[in-house]
């Protein structure tokens, strides 16, 4: 475990990869005004796998987008490491996204004319960065696509394509990876391949992952679950199992009906 390793070597105490403090996001104005995030305060520990759950419209995607610098925040603070996103100019934000953040979408967003390996290294190529060969080999070894790296997306299953997308997000060795319902378009077996890879990227490669999901089984791959409702953090759970996540979801439903 990376946290133990760093503690043992005394190099760096377990720390926070990203943090929202009183984060507020408002869309529209007047009658169309929507408070998508309402003073959200949450930390994402370095070397940890966090799941975000909550009903549709509760602000999960907005939280991912604001933390990843894809969407401007309306109030409060969003930090990646020590960097405050709201203080950055467009060009600085683009650079931060390239260097420190990986993003995985529900739709795989691979380029059809490139093979798997070319897709994985594309963001580095665009940024003019040379891939760290050793790191790349680690990712490719962990992703379990040996023998498929020269295949194009159309020659891969959905689960394989999404694993390529996760490998692409990891290729630049980002500070943090945000994944918004990465298994939403996959059957349960393909989903398990992707979740296993995400978990291994945290446990074996020391990466930090934040993942939105609706699925208690998917959430159980994480170290921790943060629950959102109506743009607010309502609860969290450590070392989740499908059962403990389901129990917690039922509790919210019951509270929702009585309040
Ligand atoms: N670009 C946008 N413009 C206006 N309202 C938006 C926009 N994106 C999200 N919203 C609203 O913000 C709220 C939270 O949305 P979202 O973060 O997508 O929820 P979730 O991902 O949990 O389903 C919803 O009420 C949604 O309609
Ligand atoms: Mg969403």
PDB file of C-alpha atoms and ligand atoms in Angstrom:
ATOM      1  CA  UNK A   1       0.000   0.000   0.000  1.00  0.00           C
ATOM      2  CA  UNK A   2       1.437   3.347  -1.033  1.00  0.00           C
ATOM      3  CA  UNK A   3       0.360   5.095   2.159  1.00  0.00           C
ATOM      4  CA  UNK A   4       2.191   2.557   4.298  1.00  0.00           C
ATOM      5  CA  UNK A   5       5.190   2.706   2.002  1.00  0.00           C
ATOM      6  CA  UNK A   6       5.452   6.479   2.297  1.00  0.00           C
ATOM      7  CA  UNK A   7       4.891   6.346   6.038  1.00  0.00           C
ATOM      8  CA  UNK A   8       7.559   3.659   6.413  1.00  0.00           C
ATOM      9  CA  UNK A   9      10.133   5.572   4.416  1.00  0.00           C
ATOM     10  CA  UNK A  10       9.122   8.810   6.100  1.00  0.00           C
ATOM     11  CA  UNK A  11       9.141  10.599   2.759  1.00  0.00           C
ATOM     12  CA  UNK A  12       5.650  11.942   2.862  1.00  0.00           C
ATOM     13  CA  UNK A  13       2.774  11.483   5.240  1.00  0.00           C
ATOM     14  CA  UNK A  14      -0.574  10.407   3.796  1.00  0.00           C
ATOM     15  CA  UNK A  15      -1.938  13.568   2.279  1.00  0.00           C
ATOM     16  CA  UNK A  16      -4.736  15.115   0.331  1.00  0.00           C
ATOM     17  CA  UNK A  17      -4.715  14.983  -3.472  1.00  0.00           C
ATOM     18  CA  UNK A  18      -7.744  17.235  -3.928  1.00  0.00           C
ATOM     19  CA  UNK A  19     -10.022  19.213  -1.700  1.00  0.00           C
ATOM     20  CA  UNK A  20     -13.272  21.152  -2.023  1.00  0.00           C
ATOM     21  CA  UNK A  21     -14.041  23.703   0.681  1.00  0.00           C
ATOM     22  CA  UNK A  22     -17.471  25.333   0.725  1.00  0.00           C
ATOM     23  CA  UNK A  23     -17.601  24.626  -2.987  1.00  0.00           C
ATOM     24  CA  UNK A  24     -20.684  26.108  -4.625  1.00  0.00           C
ATOM     25  CA  UNK A  25     -21.758  25.871  -8.243  1.00  0.00           C
ATOM     26  CA  UNK A  26     -24.745  27.734  -9.619  1.00  0.00           C
ATOM     27  CA  UNK A  27     -26.032  27.289 -13.164  1.00  0.00           C
ATOM     28  CA  UNK A  28     -28.247  29.851 -14.900  1.00  0.00           C
ATOM     29  CA  UNK A  29     -29.991  32.836 -13.349  1.00  0.00           C
ATOM     30  CA  UNK A  30     -33.453  34.023 -12.461  1.00  0.00           C
ATOM     31  CA  UNK A  31     -36.051  31.333 -12.976  1.00  0.00           C
ATOM     32  CA  UNK A  32     -33.563  28.880 -14.452  1.00  0.00           C
ATOM     33  CA  UNK A  33     -31.124  29.243 -11.543  1.00  0.00           C
ATOM     34  CA  UNK A  34     -29.982  25.863 -10.208  1.00  0.00           C
ATOM     35  CA  UNK A  35     -27.693  25.373  -7.218  1.00  0.00           C
ATOM     36  CA  UNK A  36     -25.899  22.236  -8.380  1.00  0.00           C
ATOM     37  CA  UNK A  37     -23.394  22.248  -5.504  1.00  0.00           C
ATOM     38  CA  UNK A  38     -24.202  23.864  -2.177  1.00  0.00           C
ATOM     39  CA  UNK A  39     -21.119  24.533   0.006  1.00  0.00           C
ATOM     40  CA  UNK A  40     -19.565  21.109  -0.501  1.00  0.00           C
ATOM     41  CA  UNK A  41     -16.562  20.336   1.673  1.00  0.00           C
ATOM     42  CA  UNK A  42     -14.756  17.087   0.960  1.00  0.00           C
ATOM     43  CA  UNK A  43     -11.184  15.766   0.761  1.00  0.00           C
ATOM     44  CA  UNK A  44      -9.801  13.092  -1.515  1.00  0.00           C
ATOM     45  CA  UNK A  45      -6.836  11.342   0.073  1.00  0.00           C
ATOM     46  CA  UNK A  46      -3.751  10.638  -1.983  1.00  0.00           C
ATOM     47  CA  UNK A  47      -3.405   6.988  -2.897  1.00  0.00           C
ATOM     48  CA  UNK A  48      -7.057   6.316  -2.138  1.00  0.00           C
ATOM     49  CA  UNK A  49     -10.002   5.157  -4.221  1.00  0.00           C
ATOM     50  CA  UNK A  50     -13.143   7.165  -3.433  1.00  0.00           C
ATOM     51  CA  UNK A  51     -16.617   6.528  -4.849  1.00  0.00           C
ATOM     52  CA  UNK A  52     -19.244   9.274  -5.135  1.00  0.00           C
ATOM     53  CA  UNK A  53     -22.869   8.190  -5.006  1.00  0.00           C
ATOM     54  CA  UNK A  54     -26.202   9.975  -4.986  1.00  0.00           C
ATOM     55  CA  UNK A  55     -29.460  10.291  -6.882  1.00  0.00           C
ATOM     56  CA  UNK A  56     -29.597  11.597 -10.424  1.00  0.00           C
ATOM     57  CA  UNK A  57     -29.227  15.392 -10.383  1.00  0.00           C
ATOM     58  CA  UNK A  58     -27.527  15.453  -6.963  1.00  0.00           C
ATOM     59  CA  UNK A  59     -24.413  17.161  -8.362  1.00  0.00           C
ATOM     60  CA  UNK A  60     -21.996  14.254  -8.828  1.00  0.00           C
ATOM     61  CA  UNK A  61     -20.896  15.195 -12.344  1.00  0.00           C
ATOM     62  CA  UNK A  62     -20.762  18.867 -11.424  1.00  0.00           C
ATOM     63  CA  UNK A  63     -18.425  18.032  -8.540  1.00  0.00           C
ATOM     64  CA  UNK A  64     -16.147  16.020 -10.865  1.00  0.00           C
ATOM     65  CA  UNK A  65     -16.131  18.789 -13.475  1.00  0.00           C
ATOM     66  CA  UNK A  66     -15.429  21.560 -10.973  1.00  0.00           C
ATOM     67  CA  UNK A  67     -12.638  19.593  -9.283  1.00  0.00           C
ATOM     68  CA  UNK A  68     -11.099  18.724 -12.661  1.00  0.00           C
ATOM     69  CA  UNK A  69     -11.150  22.333 -13.821  1.00  0.00           C
ATOM     70  CA  UNK A  70     -13.596  21.546 -16.626  1.00  0.00           C
ATOM     71  CA  UNK A  71     -16.199  23.888 -15.177  1.00  0.00           C
ATOM     72  CA  UNK A  72     -15.720  27.224 -13.359  1.00  0.00           C
ATOM     73  CA  UNK A  73     -16.818  27.325  -9.722  1.00  0.00           C
ATOM     74  CA  UNK A  74     -19.243  29.944  -8.346  1.00  0.00           C
ATOM     75  CA  UNK A  75     -17.967  30.084  -4.768  1.00  0.00           C
ATOM     76  CA  UNK A  76     -15.739  28.442  -2.205  1.00  0.00           C
ATOM     77  CA  UNK A  77     -12.551  26.680  -3.133  1.00  0.00           C
ATOM     78  CA  UNK A  78     -11.400  23.737  -5.240  1.00  0.00           C
ATOM     79  CA  UNK A  79      -7.801  22.601  -4.916  1.00  0.00           C
ATOM     80  CA  UNK A  80      -5.683  20.021  -6.663  1.00  0.00           C
ATOM     81  CA  UNK A  81      -2.745  19.462  -4.350  1.00  0.00           C
ATOM     82  CA  UNK A  82      -1.824  22.984  -3.264  1.00  0.00           C
ATOM     83  CA  UNK A  83      -3.199  24.658  -6.371  1.00  0.00           C
ATOM     84  CA  UNK A  84      -6.380  26.697  -6.087  1.00  0.00           C
ATOM     85  CA  UNK A  85      -8.284  26.255  -9.356  1.00  0.00           C
ATOM     86  CA  UNK A  86     -10.376  29.408  -9.150  1.00  0.00           C
ATOM     87  CA  UNK A  87      -7.229  31.548  -9.226  1.00  0.00           C
ATOM     88  CA  UNK A  88      -5.957  30.138 -12.498  1.00  0.00           C
ATOM     89  CA  UNK A  89      -6.102  31.728 -15.924  1.00  0.00           C
ATOM     90  CA  UNK A  90      -7.336  29.594 -18.834  1.00  0.00           C
ATOM     91  CA  UNK A  91      -3.865  28.723 -20.000  1.00  0.00           C
ATOM     92  CA  UNK A  92      -2.724  27.714 -16.509  1.00  0.00           C
ATOM     93  CA  UNK A  93      -5.856  25.636 -16.106  1.00  0.00           C
ATOM     94  CA  UNK A  94      -5.234  23.826 -19.374  1.00  0.00           C
ATOM     95  CA  UNK A  95      -1.722  23.053 -18.242  1.00  0.00           C
ATOM     96  CA  UNK A  96      -2.863  21.828 -14.832  1.00  0.00           C
ATOM     97  CA  UNK A  97      -5.434  19.560 -16.459  1.00  0.00           C
ATOM     98  CA  UNK A  98      -2.801  18.128 -18.774  1.00  0.00           C
ATOM     99  CA  UNK A  99      -0.219  17.557 -16.115  1.00  0.00           C
ATOM    100  CA  UNK A 100      -2.157  16.684 -12.983  1.00  0.00           C
ATOM    101  CA  UNK A 101      -5.586  15.379 -13.884  1.00  0.00           C
ATOM    102  CA  UNK A 102      -6.911  12.330 -15.684  1.00  0.00           C
ATOM    103  CA  UNK A 103     -10.558  12.096 -16.652  1.00  0.00           C
ATOM    104  CA  UNK A 104     -12.587   9.036 -17.667  1.00  0.00           C
ATOM    105  CA  UNK A 105     -16.054   9.490 -19.168  1.00  0.00           C
ATOM    106  CA  UNK A 106     -18.951   7.110 -19.435  1.00  0.00           C
ATOM    107  CA  UNK A 107     -18.478   7.046 -23.221  1.00  0.00           C
ATOM    108  CA  UNK A 108     -14.955   5.857 -23.880  1.00  0.00           C
ATOM    109  CA  UNK A 109     -14.003   8.738 -26.226  1.00  0.00           C
ATOM    110  CA  UNK A 110     -11.252   6.818 -28.003  1.00  0.00           C
ATOM    111  CA  UNK A 111     -10.035   7.852 -31.448  1.00  0.00           C
ATOM    112  CA  UNK A 112     -11.176   5.130 -33.869  1.00  0.00           C
ATOM    113  CA  UNK A 113      -8.233   5.475 -36.260  1.00  0.00           C
ATOM    114  CA  UNK A 114      -5.601   4.980 -33.556  1.00  0.00           C
ATOM    115  CA  UNK A 115      -4.725   1.658 -31.973  1.00  0.00           C
ATOM    116  CA  UNK A 116      -4.961   1.071 -28.219  1.00  0.00           C
ATOM    117  CA  UNK A 117      -1.379   2.059 -27.425  1.00  0.00           C
ATOM    118  CA  UNK A 118      -1.585   5.190 -29.577  1.00  0.00           C
ATOM    119  CA  UNK A 119      -4.787   6.173 -27.787  1.00  0.00           C
ATOM    120  CA  UNK A 120      -3.086   5.675 -24.422  1.00  0.00           C
ATOM    121  CA  UNK A 121      -0.162   7.946 -25.295  1.00  0.00           C
ATOM    122  CA  UNK A 122      -2.142  10.514 -27.316  1.00  0.00           C
ATOM    123  CA  UNK A 123      -2.562  13.147 -24.549  1.00  0.00           C
ATOM    124  CA  UNK A 124       1.187  13.004 -23.861  1.00  0.00           C
ATOM    125  CA  UNK A 125       1.928  13.317 -27.573  1.00  0.00           C
ATOM    126  CA  UNK A 126      -0.363  16.342 -27.833  1.00  0.00           C
ATOM    127  CA  UNK A 127       1.300  17.933 -24.809  1.00  0.00           C
ATOM    128  CA  UNK A 128       4.716  17.240 -26.329  1.00  0.00           C
ATOM    129  CA  UNK A 129       5.646  15.134 -23.337  1.00  0.00           C
ATOM    130  CA  UNK A 130       7.775  12.041 -23.620  1.00  0.00           C
ATOM    131  CA  UNK A 131       6.087   9.092 -21.932  1.00  0.00           C
ATOM    132  CA  UNK A 132       7.951   7.711 -18.925  1.00  0.00           C
ATOM    133  CA  UNK A 133       8.666   4.309 -20.465  1.00  0.00           C
ATOM    134  CA  UNK A 134       8.875   2.442 -17.181  1.00  0.00           C
ATOM    135  CA  UNK A 135       5.567   3.912 -15.984  1.00  0.00           C
ATOM    136  CA  UNK A 136       3.905   3.159 -19.292  1.00  0.00           C
ATOM    137  CA  UNK A 137       5.027  -0.456 -19.075  1.00  0.00           C
ATOM    138  CA  UNK A 138       3.642  -0.680 -15.548  1.00  0.00           C
ATOM    139  CA  UNK A 139       0.270   0.626 -16.710  1.00  0.00           C
ATOM    140  CA  UNK A 140       0.195  -1.609 -19.743  1.00  0.00           C
ATOM    141  CA  UNK A 141       1.164  -4.568 -17.531  1.00  0.00           C
ATOM    142  CA  UNK A 142      -1.597  -3.747 -15.067  1.00  0.00           C
ATOM    143  CA  UNK A 143      -4.327  -3.016 -17.612  1.00  0.00           C
ATOM    144  CA  UNK A 144      -4.219  -6.602 -18.904  1.00  0.00           C
ATOM    145  CA  UNK A 145      -4.368  -5.783 -22.604  1.00  0.00           C
ATOM    146  CA  UNK A 146      -1.199  -7.557 -23.666  1.00  0.00           C
ATOM    147  CA  UNK A 147      -1.605  -8.691 -27.247  1.00  0.00           C
ATOM    148  CA  UNK A 148      -4.358  -6.125 -27.839  1.00  0.00           C
ATOM    149  CA  UNK A 149      -2.297  -2.954 -27.875  1.00  0.00           C
ATOM    150  CA  UNK A 150      -2.165  -2.864 -31.669  1.00  0.00           C
ATOM    151  CA  UNK A 151      -5.931  -3.329 -31.973  1.00  0.00           C
ATOM    152  CA  UNK A 152      -8.178  -0.433 -32.846  1.00  0.00           C
ATOM    153  CA  UNK A 153     -11.143   0.420 -30.616  1.00  0.00           C
ATOM    154  CA  UNK A 154     -13.610  -1.284 -33.005  1.00  0.00           C
ATOM    155  CA  UNK A 155     -11.697  -4.538 -32.496  1.00  0.00           C
ATOM    156  CA  UNK A 156     -12.012  -4.342 -28.704  1.00  0.00           C
ATOM    157  CA  UNK A 157     -14.896  -5.115 -26.342  1.00  0.00           C
ATOM    158  CA  UNK A 158     -16.514  -2.302 -24.365  1.00  0.00           C
ATOM    159  CA  UNK A 159     -14.629  -3.316 -21.239  1.00  0.00           C
ATOM    160  CA  UNK A 160     -11.333  -3.376 -23.116  1.00  0.00           C
ATOM    161  CA  UNK A 161     -12.040   0.034 -24.651  1.00  0.00           C
ATOM    162  CA  UNK A 162     -12.792   1.543 -21.267  1.00  0.00           C
ATOM    163  CA  UNK A 163      -9.613   0.011 -19.850  1.00  0.00           C
ATOM    164  CA  UNK A 164      -7.726   1.760 -22.656  1.00  0.00           C
ATOM    165  CA  UNK A 165      -9.460   4.998 -21.621  1.00  0.00           C
ATOM    166  CA  UNK A 166      -8.400   4.467 -17.989  1.00  0.00           C
ATOM    167  CA  UNK A 167      -4.833   3.691 -19.087  1.00  0.00           C
ATOM    168  CA  UNK A 168      -4.881   6.913 -21.128  1.00  0.00           C
ATOM    169  CA  UNK A 169      -5.992   8.853 -18.047  1.00  0.00           C
ATOM    170  CA  UNK A 170      -3.116   7.305 -16.069  1.00  0.00           C
ATOM    171  CA  UNK A 171      -0.393   7.664 -18.709  1.00  0.00           C
ATOM    172  CA  UNK A 172       0.752  11.106 -17.586  1.00  0.00           C
ATOM    173  CA  UNK A 173       0.970   9.890 -13.982  1.00  0.00           C
ATOM    174  CA  UNK A 174      -1.649  12.413 -12.840  1.00  0.00           C
ATOM    175  CA  UNK A 175      -2.145  13.670  -9.326  1.00  0.00           C
ATOM    176  CA  UNK A 176      -5.717  12.413  -9.494  1.00  0.00           C
ATOM    177  CA  UNK A 177      -8.086  10.590 -11.840  1.00  0.00           C
ATOM    178  CA  UNK A 178     -11.772  11.500 -11.980  1.00  0.00           C
ATOM    179  CA  UNK A 179     -14.071   8.888 -13.511  1.00  0.00           C
ATOM    180  CA  UNK A 180     -17.730   9.775 -14.113  1.00  0.00           C
ATOM    181  CA  UNK A 181     -19.781   6.565 -14.236  1.00  0.00           C
ATOM    182  CA  UNK A 182     -17.013   4.690 -16.071  1.00  0.00           C
ATOM    183  CA  UNK A 183     -18.989   1.441 -15.997  1.00  0.00           C
ATOM    184  CA  UNK A 184     -22.341   3.016 -16.902  1.00  0.00           C
ATOM    185  CA  UNK A 185     -22.239   1.674 -20.469  1.00  0.00           C
ATOM    186  CA  UNK A 186     -20.852  -1.756 -19.617  1.00  0.00           C
ATOM    187  CA  UNK A 187     -22.295  -5.136 -18.711  1.00  0.00           C
ATOM    188  CA  UNK A 188     -21.338  -6.400 -15.268  1.00  0.00           C
ATOM    189  CA  UNK A 189     -18.435  -8.563 -16.457  1.00  0.00           C
ATOM    190  CA  UNK A 190     -16.834  -5.766 -18.493  1.00  0.00           C
ATOM    191  CA  UNK A 191     -17.553  -3.386 -15.643  1.00  0.00           C
ATOM    192  CA  UNK A 192     -15.672  -5.674 -13.263  1.00  0.00           C
ATOM    193  CA  UNK A 193     -12.604  -5.589 -15.549  1.00  0.00           C
ATOM    194  CA  UNK A 194     -12.593  -1.803 -15.492  1.00  0.00           C
ATOM    195  CA  UNK A 195     -13.200  -1.591 -11.732  1.00  0.00           C
ATOM    196  CA  UNK A 196     -10.446  -4.125 -11.085  1.00  0.00           C
ATOM    197  CA  UNK A 197      -8.035  -2.021 -13.123  1.00  0.00           C
ATOM    198  CA  UNK A 198      -9.047   1.183 -11.330  1.00  0.00           C
ATOM    199  CA  UNK A 199      -8.532  -0.528  -7.978  1.00  0.00           C
ATOM    200  CA  UNK A 200      -5.152  -1.954  -9.037  1.00  0.00           C
ATOM    201  CA  UNK A 201      -4.068   1.485 -10.231  1.00  0.00           C
ATOM    202  CA  UNK A 202      -4.619   2.670  -6.656  1.00  0.00           C
ATOM    203  CA  UNK A 203      -3.333  -0.361  -4.726  1.00  0.00           C
ATOM    204  CA  UNK A 204      -0.422  -1.327  -6.938  1.00  0.00           C
ATOM    205  CA  UNK A 205       0.517   1.880  -8.736  1.00  0.00           C
ATOM    206  CA  UNK A 206      -0.277   4.323  -5.918  1.00  0.00           C
ATOM    207  CA  UNK A 207      -2.688   6.424  -7.967  1.00  0.00           C
ATOM    208  CA  UNK A 208      -5.598   8.458  -6.612  1.00  0.00           C
ATOM    209  CA  UNK A 209      -9.039   7.793  -8.089  1.00  0.00           C
ATOM    210  CA  UNK A 210     -12.435   9.426  -7.563  1.00  0.00           C
ATOM    211  CA  UNK A 211     -15.295   7.618  -9.282  1.00  0.00           C
ATOM    212  CA  UNK A 212     -18.987   8.426  -9.638  1.00  0.00           C
ATOM    213  CA  UNK A 213     -21.252   5.394  -9.716  1.00  0.00           C
ATOM    214  CA  UNK A 214     -24.870   4.341  -9.181  1.00  0.00           C
ATOM    215  CA  UNK A 215     -23.933   0.758  -8.506  1.00  0.00           C
ATOM    216  CA  UNK A 216     -23.295  -0.523  -4.941  1.00  0.00           C
ATOM    217  CA  UNK A 217     -21.091  -3.307  -6.306  1.00  0.00           C
ATOM    218  CA  UNK A 218     -18.953  -0.788  -8.208  1.00  0.00           C
ATOM    219  CA  UNK A 219     -18.750   1.417  -5.112  1.00  0.00           C
ATOM    220  CA  UNK A 220     -17.521  -1.560  -3.076  1.00  0.00           C
ATOM    221  CA  UNK A 221     -14.257  -1.547  -5.061  1.00  0.00           C
ATOM    222  CA  UNK A 222     -13.463   1.818  -3.457  1.00  0.00           C
ATOM    223  CA  UNK A 223     -11.905   2.500  -0.044  1.00  0.00           C
ATOM    224  CA  UNK A 224     -14.566   5.020   0.818  1.00  0.00           C
ATOM    225  CA  UNK A 225     -17.947   6.217  -0.414  1.00  0.00           C
ATOM    226  CA  UNK A 226     -19.126   9.842  -0.251  1.00  0.00           C
ATOM    227  CA  UNK A 227     -22.881  10.382  -0.631  1.00  0.00           C
ATOM    228  CA  UNK A 228     -24.375  13.484  -2.256  1.00  0.00           C
ATOM    229  CA  UNK A 229     -27.993  14.664  -2.251  1.00  0.00           C
ATOM    230  CA  UNK A 230     -29.308  17.981  -3.550  1.00  0.00           C
ATOM    231  CA  UNK A 231     -25.809  19.327  -4.041  1.00  0.00           C
ATOM    232  CA  UNK A 232     -24.659  18.539  -0.518  1.00  0.00           C
ATOM    233  CA  UNK A 233     -22.511  15.878   1.089  1.00  0.00           C
ATOM    234  CA  UNK A 234     -24.889  13.911   3.274  1.00  0.00           C
ATOM    235  CA  UNK A 235     -22.835  10.970   4.470  1.00  0.00           C
ATOM    236  CA  UNK A 236     -19.808   8.792   3.956  1.00  0.00           C
ATOM    237  CA  UNK A 237     -18.780   5.213   4.465  1.00  0.00           C
ATOM    238  CA  UNK A 238     -15.371   3.538   4.846  1.00  0.00           C
ATOM    239  CA  UNK A 239     -14.379   0.126   3.491  1.00  0.00           C
ATOM    240  CA  UNK A 240     -17.711  -0.339   1.734  1.00  0.00           C
ATOM    241  CA  UNK A 241     -19.248  -3.665   0.792  1.00  0.00           C
ATOM    242  CA  UNK A 242     -22.243  -3.932  -1.576  1.00  0.00           C
ATOM    243  CA  UNK A 243     -24.391  -4.669   1.488  1.00  0.00           C
ATOM    244  CA  UNK A 244     -23.276  -1.688   3.588  1.00  0.00           C
ATOM    245  CA  UNK A 245     -23.693   0.632   0.588  1.00  0.00           C
ATOM    246  CA  UNK A 246     -27.191  -0.711  -0.123  1.00  0.00           C
ATOM    247  CA  UNK A 247     -28.171  -0.347   3.534  1.00  0.00           C
ATOM    248  CA  UNK A 248     -27.052   3.261   3.518  1.00  0.00           C
ATOM    249  CA  UNK A 249     -28.951   3.968   0.286  1.00  0.00           C
ATOM    250  CA  UNK A 250     -32.124   2.445   1.746  1.00  0.00           C
ATOM    251  CA  UNK A 251     -31.747   4.628   4.805  1.00  0.00           C
ATOM    252  CA  UNK A 252     -31.666   7.755   2.609  1.00  0.00           C
ATOM    253  CA  UNK A 253     -34.706   6.597   0.673  1.00  0.00           C
ATOM    254  CA  UNK A 254     -36.607   6.081   3.906  1.00  0.00           C
ATOM    255  CA  UNK A 255     -35.546   9.500   5.200  1.00  0.00           C
ATOM    256  CA  UNK A 256     -36.510  11.055   1.850  1.00  0.00           C
ATOM    257  CA  UNK A 257     -40.037   9.644   2.141  1.00  0.00           C
ATOM    258  CA  UNK A 258     -40.613  10.820   5.690  1.00  0.00           C
ATOM    259  CA  UNK A 259     -39.141  14.318   5.405  1.00  0.00           C
TER     260      UNK A 259
HETATM  261  N1  LIG B   1     -24.658  22.883 -17.800  1.00  0.00           N
HETATM  262  C1  LIG B   1     -25.704  22.951 -16.974  1.00  0.00           C
HETATM  263  N2  LIG B   1     -26.605  23.966 -17.057  1.00  0.00           N
HETATM  264  C2  LIG B   1     -27.637  24.061 -16.211  1.00  0.00           C
HETATM  265  N3  LIG B   1     -27.893  23.186 -15.221  1.00  0.00           N
HETATM  266  C3  LIG B   1     -27.040  22.139 -15.089  1.00  0.00           C
HETATM  267  C4  LIG B   1     -25.911  21.976 -15.945  1.00  0.00           C
HETATM  268  N4  LIG B   1     -25.250  20.853 -15.552  1.00  0.00           N
HETATM  269  C5  LIG B   1     -25.929  20.355 -14.514  1.00  0.00           C
HETATM  270  N5  LIG B   1     -27.000  21.120 -14.232  1.00  0.00           N
HETATM  271  C6  LIG B   1     -27.968  20.901 -13.128  1.00  0.00           C
HETATM  272  O1  LIG B   1     -27.224  20.756 -11.939  1.00  0.00           O
HETATM  273  C7  LIG B   1     -27.772  19.734 -11.115  1.00  0.00           C
HETATM  274  C8  LIG B   1     -26.732  18.668 -10.858  1.00  0.00           C
HETATM  275  O2  LIG B   1     -26.452  17.999 -12.085  1.00  0.00           O
HETATM  276  P1  LIG B   1     -25.334  16.866 -12.219  1.00  0.00           P
HETATM  277  O3  LIG B   1     -24.092  17.312 -11.569  1.00  0.00           O
HETATM  278  O4  LIG B   1     -25.256  16.512 -13.664  1.00  0.00           O
HETATM  279  O5  LIG B   1     -25.986  15.667 -11.380  1.00  0.00           O
HETATM  280  P2  LIG B   1     -25.609  14.118 -11.337  1.00  0.00           P
HETATM  281  O6  LIG B   1     -24.330  13.911 -12.061  1.00  0.00           O
HETATM  282  O7  LIG B   1     -25.553  13.782  -9.883  1.00  0.00           O
HETATM  283  O8  LIG B   1     -26.763  13.403 -12.006  1.00  0.00           O
HETATM  284  C9  LIG B   1     -29.005  19.225 -11.845  1.00  0.00           C
HETATM  285  O9  LIG B   1     -30.127  19.920 -11.350  1.00  0.00           O
HETATM  286  C10 LIG B   1     -28.733  19.600 -13.281  1.00  0.00           C
HETATM  287  O10 LIG B   1     -29.924  19.769 -13.984  1.00  0.00           O
HETATM  288 MG1  LIG B   2     -23.853  12.727 -13.719  1.00  0.00          MG
END
